[in-house]
CSV table of C-alpha atoms in Angstrom, one decimal:
chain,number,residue,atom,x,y,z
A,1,UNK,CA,45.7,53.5,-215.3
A,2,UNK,CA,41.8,53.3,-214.9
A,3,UNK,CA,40.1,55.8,-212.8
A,4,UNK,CA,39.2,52.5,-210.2
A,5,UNK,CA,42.5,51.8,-210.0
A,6,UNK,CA,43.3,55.1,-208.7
A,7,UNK,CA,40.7,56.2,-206.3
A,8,UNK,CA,38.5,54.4,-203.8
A,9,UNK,CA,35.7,56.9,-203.9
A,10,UNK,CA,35.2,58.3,-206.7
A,11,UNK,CA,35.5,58.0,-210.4
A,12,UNK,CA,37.4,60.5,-212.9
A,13,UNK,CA,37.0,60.0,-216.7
A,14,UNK,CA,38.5,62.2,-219.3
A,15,UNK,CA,36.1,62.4,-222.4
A,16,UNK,CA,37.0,60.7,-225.6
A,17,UNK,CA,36.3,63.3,-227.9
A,18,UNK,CA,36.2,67.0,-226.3
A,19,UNK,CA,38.6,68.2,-223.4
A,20,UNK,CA,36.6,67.7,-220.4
A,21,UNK,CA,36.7,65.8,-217.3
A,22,UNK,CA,34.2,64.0,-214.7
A,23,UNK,CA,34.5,63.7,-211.2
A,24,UNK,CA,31.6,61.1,-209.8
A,25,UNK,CA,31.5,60.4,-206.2
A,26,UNK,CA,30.9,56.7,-206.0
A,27,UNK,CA,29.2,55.5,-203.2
A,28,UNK,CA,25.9,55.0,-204.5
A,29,UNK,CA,25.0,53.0,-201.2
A,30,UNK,CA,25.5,55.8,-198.7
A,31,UNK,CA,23.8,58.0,-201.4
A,32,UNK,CA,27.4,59.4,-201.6
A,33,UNK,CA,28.3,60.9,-198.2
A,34,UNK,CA,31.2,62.0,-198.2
A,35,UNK,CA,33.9,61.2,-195.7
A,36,UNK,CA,37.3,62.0,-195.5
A,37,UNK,CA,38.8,59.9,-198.5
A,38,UNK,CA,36.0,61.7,-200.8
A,39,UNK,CA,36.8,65.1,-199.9
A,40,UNK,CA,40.4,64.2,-200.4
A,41,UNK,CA,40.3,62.3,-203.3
A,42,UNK,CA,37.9,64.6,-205.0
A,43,UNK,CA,40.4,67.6,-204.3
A,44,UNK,CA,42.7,65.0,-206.2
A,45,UNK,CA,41.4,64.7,-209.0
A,46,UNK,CA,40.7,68.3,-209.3
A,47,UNK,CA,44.7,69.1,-209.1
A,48,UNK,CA,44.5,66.8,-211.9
A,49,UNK,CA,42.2,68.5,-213.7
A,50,UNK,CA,43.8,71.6,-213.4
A,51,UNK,CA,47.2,70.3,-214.4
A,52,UNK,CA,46.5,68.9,-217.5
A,53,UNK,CA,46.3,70.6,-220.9
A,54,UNK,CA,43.9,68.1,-221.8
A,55,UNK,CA,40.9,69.2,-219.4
A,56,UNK,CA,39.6,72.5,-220.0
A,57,UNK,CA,36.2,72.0,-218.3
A,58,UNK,CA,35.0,70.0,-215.6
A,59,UNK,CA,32.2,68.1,-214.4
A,60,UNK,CA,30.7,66.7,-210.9
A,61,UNK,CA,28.2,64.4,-209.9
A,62,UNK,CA,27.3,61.7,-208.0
A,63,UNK,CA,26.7,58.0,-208.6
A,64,UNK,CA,23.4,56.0,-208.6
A,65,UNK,CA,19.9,58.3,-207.0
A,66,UNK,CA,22.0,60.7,-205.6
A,67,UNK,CA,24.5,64.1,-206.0
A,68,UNK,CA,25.1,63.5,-202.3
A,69,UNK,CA,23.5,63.3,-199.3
A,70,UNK,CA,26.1,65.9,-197.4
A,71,UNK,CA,28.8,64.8,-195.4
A,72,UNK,CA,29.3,61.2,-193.8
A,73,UNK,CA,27.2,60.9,-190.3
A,74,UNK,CA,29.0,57.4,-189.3
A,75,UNK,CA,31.9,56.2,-188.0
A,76,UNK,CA,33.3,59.4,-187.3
A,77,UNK,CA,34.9,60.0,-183.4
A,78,UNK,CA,32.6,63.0,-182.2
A,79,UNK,CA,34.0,63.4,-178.3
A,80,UNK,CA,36.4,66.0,-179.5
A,81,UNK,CA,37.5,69.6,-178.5
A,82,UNK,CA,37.4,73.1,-180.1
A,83,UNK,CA,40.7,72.6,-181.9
A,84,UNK,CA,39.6,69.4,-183.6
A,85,UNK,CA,36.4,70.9,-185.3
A,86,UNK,CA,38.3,73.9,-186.1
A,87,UNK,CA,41.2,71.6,-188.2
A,88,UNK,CA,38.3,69.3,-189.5
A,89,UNK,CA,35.7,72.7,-190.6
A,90,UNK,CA,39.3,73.9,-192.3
A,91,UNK,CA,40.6,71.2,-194.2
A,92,UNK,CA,36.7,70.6,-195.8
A,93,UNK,CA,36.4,74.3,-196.7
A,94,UNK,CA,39.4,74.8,-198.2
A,95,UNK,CA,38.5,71.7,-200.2
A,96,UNK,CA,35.4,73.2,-201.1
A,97,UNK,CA,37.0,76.7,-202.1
A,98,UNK,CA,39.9,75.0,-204.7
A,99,UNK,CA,37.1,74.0,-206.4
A,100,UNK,CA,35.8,77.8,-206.6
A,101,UNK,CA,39.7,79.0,-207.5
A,102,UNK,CA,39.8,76.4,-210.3
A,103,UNK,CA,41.0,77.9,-213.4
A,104,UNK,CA,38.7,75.9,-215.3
A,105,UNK,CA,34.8,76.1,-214.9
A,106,UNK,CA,33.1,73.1,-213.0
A,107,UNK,CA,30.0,72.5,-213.6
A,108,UNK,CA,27.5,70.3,-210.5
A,109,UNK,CA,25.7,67.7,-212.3
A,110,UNK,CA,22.8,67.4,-209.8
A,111,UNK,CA,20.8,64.3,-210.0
A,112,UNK,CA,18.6,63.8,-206.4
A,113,UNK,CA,20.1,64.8,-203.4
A,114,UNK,CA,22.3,67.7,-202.6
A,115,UNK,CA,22.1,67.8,-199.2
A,116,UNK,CA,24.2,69.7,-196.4
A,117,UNK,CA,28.2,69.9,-197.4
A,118,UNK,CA,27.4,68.4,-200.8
A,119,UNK,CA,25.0,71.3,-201.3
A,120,UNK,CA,27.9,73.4,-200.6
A,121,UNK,CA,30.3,71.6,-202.7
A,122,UNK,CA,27.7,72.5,-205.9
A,123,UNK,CA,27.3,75.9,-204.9
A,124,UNK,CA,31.2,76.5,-205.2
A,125,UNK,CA,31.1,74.7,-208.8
A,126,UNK,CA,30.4,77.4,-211.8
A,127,UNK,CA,27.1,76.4,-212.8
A,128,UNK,CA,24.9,73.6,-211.7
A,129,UNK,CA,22.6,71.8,-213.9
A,130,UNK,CA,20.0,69.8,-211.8
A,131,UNK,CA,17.8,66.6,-212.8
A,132,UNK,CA,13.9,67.5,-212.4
A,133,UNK,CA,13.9,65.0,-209.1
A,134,UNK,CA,16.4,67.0,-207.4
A,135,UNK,CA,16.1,67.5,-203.7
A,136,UNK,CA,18.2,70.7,-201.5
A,137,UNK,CA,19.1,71.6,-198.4
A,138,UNK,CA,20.6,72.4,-195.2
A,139,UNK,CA,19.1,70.1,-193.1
A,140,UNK,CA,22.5,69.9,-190.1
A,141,UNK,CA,21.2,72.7,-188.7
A,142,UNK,CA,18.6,70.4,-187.0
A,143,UNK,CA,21.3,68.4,-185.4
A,144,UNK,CA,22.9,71.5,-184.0
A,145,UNK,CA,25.4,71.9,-187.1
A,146,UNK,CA,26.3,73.9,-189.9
A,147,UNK,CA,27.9,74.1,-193.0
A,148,UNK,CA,31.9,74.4,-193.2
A,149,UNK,CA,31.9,76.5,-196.3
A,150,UNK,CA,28.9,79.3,-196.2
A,151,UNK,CA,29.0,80.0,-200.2
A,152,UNK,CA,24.9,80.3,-200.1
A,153,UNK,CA,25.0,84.0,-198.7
A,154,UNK,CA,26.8,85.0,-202.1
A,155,UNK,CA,24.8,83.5,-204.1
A,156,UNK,CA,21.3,84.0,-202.8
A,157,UNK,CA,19.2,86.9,-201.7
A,158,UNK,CA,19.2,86.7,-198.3
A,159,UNK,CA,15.5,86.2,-197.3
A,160,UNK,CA,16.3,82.6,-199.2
A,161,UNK,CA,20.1,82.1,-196.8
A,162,UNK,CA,17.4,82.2,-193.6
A,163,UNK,CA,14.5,80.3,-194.9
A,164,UNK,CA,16.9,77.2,-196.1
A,165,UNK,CA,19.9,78.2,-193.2
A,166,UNK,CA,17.1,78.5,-190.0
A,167,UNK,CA,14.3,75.9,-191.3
A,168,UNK,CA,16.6,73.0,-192.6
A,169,UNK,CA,13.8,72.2,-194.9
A,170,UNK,CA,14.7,70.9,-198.4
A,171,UNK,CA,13.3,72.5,-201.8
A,172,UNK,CA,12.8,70.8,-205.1
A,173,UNK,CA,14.3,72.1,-208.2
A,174,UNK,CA,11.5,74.4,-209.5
A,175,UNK,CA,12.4,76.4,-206.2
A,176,UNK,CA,15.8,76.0,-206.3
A,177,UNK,CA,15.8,77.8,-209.7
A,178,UNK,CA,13.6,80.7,-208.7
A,179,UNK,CA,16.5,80.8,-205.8
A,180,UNK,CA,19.2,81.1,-208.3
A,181,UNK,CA,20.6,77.8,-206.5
A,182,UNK,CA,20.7,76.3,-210.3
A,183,UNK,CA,21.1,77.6,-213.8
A,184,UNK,CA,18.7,75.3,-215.4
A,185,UNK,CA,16.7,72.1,-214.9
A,186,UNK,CA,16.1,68.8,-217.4
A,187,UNK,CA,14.2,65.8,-217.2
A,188,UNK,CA,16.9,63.3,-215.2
A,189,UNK,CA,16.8,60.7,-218.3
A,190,UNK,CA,18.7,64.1,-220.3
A,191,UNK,CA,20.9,65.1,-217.4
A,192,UNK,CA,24.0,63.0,-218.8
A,193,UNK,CA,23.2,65.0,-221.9
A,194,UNK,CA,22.9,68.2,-221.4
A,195,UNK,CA,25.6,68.5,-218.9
A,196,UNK,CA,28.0,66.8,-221.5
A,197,UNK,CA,26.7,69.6,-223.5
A,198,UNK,CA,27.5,72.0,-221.8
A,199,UNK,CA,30.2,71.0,-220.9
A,200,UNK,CA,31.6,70.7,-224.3
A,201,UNK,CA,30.6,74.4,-225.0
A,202,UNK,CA,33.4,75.7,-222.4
A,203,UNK,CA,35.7,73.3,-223.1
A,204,UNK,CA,35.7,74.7,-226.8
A,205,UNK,CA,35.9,78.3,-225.8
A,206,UNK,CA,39.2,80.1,-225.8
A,207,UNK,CA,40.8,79.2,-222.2
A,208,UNK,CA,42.4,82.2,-221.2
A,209,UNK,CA,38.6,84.2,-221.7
A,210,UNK,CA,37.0,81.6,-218.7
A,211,UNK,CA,40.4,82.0,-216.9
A,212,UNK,CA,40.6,85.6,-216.7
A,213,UNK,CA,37.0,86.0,-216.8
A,214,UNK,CA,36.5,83.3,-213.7
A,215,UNK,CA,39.2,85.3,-212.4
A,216,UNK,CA,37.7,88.9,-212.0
A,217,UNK,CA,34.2,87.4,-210.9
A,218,UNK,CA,36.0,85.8,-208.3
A,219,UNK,CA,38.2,88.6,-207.2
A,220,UNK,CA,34.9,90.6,-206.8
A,221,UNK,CA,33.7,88.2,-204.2
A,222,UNK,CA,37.3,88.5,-202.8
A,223,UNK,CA,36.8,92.1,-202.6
A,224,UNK,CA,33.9,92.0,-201.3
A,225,UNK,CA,34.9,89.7,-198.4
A,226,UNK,CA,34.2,86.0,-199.0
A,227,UNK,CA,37.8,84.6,-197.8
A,228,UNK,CA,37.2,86.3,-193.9
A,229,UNK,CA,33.9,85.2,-194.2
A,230,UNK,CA,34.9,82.1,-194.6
A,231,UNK,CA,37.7,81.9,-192.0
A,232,UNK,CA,34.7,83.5,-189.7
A,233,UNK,CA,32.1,80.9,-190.1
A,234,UNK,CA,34.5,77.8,-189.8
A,235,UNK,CA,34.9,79.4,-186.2
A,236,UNK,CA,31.6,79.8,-185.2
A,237,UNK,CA,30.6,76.5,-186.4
A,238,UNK,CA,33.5,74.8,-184.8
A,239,UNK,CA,32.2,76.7,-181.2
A,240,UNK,CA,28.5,75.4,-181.9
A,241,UNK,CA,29.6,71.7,-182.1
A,242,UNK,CA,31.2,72.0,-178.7
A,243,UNK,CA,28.7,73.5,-177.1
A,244,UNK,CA,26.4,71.4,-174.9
A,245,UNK,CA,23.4,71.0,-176.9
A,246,UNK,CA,26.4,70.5,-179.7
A,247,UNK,CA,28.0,67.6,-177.4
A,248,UNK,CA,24.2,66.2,-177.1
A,249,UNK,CA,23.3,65.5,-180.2
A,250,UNK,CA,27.1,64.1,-181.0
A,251,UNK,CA,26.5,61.7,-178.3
A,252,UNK,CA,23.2,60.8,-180.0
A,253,UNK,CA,24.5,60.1,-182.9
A,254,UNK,CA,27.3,57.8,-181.6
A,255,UNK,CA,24.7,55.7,-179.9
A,256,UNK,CA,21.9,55.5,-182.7
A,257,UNK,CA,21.6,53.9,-185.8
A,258,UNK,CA,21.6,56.8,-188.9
A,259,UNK,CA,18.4,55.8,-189.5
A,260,UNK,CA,17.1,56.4,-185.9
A,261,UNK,CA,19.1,59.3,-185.3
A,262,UNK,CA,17.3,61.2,-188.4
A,263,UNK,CA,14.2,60.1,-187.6
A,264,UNK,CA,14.7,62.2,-184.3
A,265,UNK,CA,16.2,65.1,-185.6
A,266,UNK,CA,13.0,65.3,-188.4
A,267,UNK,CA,10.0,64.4,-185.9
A,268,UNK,CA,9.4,67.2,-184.3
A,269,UNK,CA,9.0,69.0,-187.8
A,270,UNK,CA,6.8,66.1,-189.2
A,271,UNK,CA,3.7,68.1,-190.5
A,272,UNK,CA,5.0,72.0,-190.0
A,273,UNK,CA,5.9,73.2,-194.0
């Protein structure tokens, strides 16, 4: 059955040759944001991953000028209480976090935006690989939002967590790097390449040294507290949408356009870096 045939936003492709899989979020129009059916469907294809004896590696990316532009800002239903935020911050960051407690390494093929929850989906990937036109950030918490699955504080120093968490302000990849937000950068006309390559090296090492060894790093950011931290800020985020500047700029954002409604969030910082 063909990878269209099975999902309606994304794509999943075994390679021909090596054991390795891709996951591309397909909605090259909305720079892939990702709604509900993404989120799902990519969680999906991951079980599929996982399950088969055939995929020893795994990729990510997005379609078109885009990794993703973070999660989908339109047609939601934003009049909603507590309870509802706090189901909706769960479901995405437990999404987020199956992709950290993969067995298998993923790997964030990064080509232009990585924005918001997508910036979060590539920090819980293995490795990340980014095209020299990449673009990241956390730009929500300008509209009074946050991030459902806070992996930057345990992978960043955290003078770098404030400046991207309390500015919103996005960095290109030569930053991002000296951040330790990405493992390398190539020109974007190699990224197909290079993250092939790459991933063919782990699919051809011995599976049970990146399981156990994926494992144990893992269990040390379990040790260390991750999981509560987690569970922690999925509540305070699910409080700041409901407070009232949190209702305010929901209500904006029901009556503007997407294109308006950013253009008013990013105004007032027109001309500040």
């Amino acid at each position: 059955m063909s990878a269209q045939a099975t999902y309606e936003t994304i794509l999943y492709e075994k390679d021909a040759t090596d054991k390795f899989a891709t996951i591309t979020i397909n909605r090259p129009d909305k720079l892939n944001a990702m709604n509900k059916t993404v989120i799902r469907e990519i969680d999906k294809a991951l079980a599929a991953a996982v399950a088969d004896p055939d995929v020893n590696a795994l990729v990510i990316t997005g379609a078109g000028r885009a990794f993703s532009s973070g999660y989908d800002l339109q047609g939601g239903d934003f009049d909603v209480d507590i309870d509802f935020w706090r189901a909706d911050m769960g479901e995405n960051a437990e999404a987020l976090l199956n992709i950290w407690r993969a067995p298998i390494p993923v790997i964030a093929s990064v080509n232009g935006y990585a924005l918001a929850g997508a910036l979060e989906l590539m920090m819980c990937c293995d490795l990340a690989i980014a095209a020299d036109n990449a673009k990241f950030g956390e730009p929500e918490v300008r509209h009074n939002s946050g991030p459902p699955a806070l992996m930057m504080p345990w992978l960043l120093a955290t003078r770098d967590v404030r400046w991207l968490m309390y500015t919103g302000d996005l960095v290109d990849a030569e930053e991002a790097l000296r951040m330790h937000l990405i493992n390398r950068i190539v020109p974007a006309d190699q990224l197909k390449e290079k993250t092939e390559n790459l991933a063919r090296k782990l699919a051809r090492m011995p599976v049970p040294a990146l399981k156990f060894t994926k494992a144990s790093i893992n269990n040390q950011q379990m040790v260390a507290g991750l999981l509560p931290s987690f569970q922690y800020n999925i509540e305070a985020i699910a409080a700041l949408h409901v407070t009232r500047q949190g209702r305010e700029w929901m209500a904006n954002l029901a009556k503007m356009s997407l294109k308006e409604y950013l253009a008013f969030r990013d105004g007032p910082f027109k001309d500040l870096d």
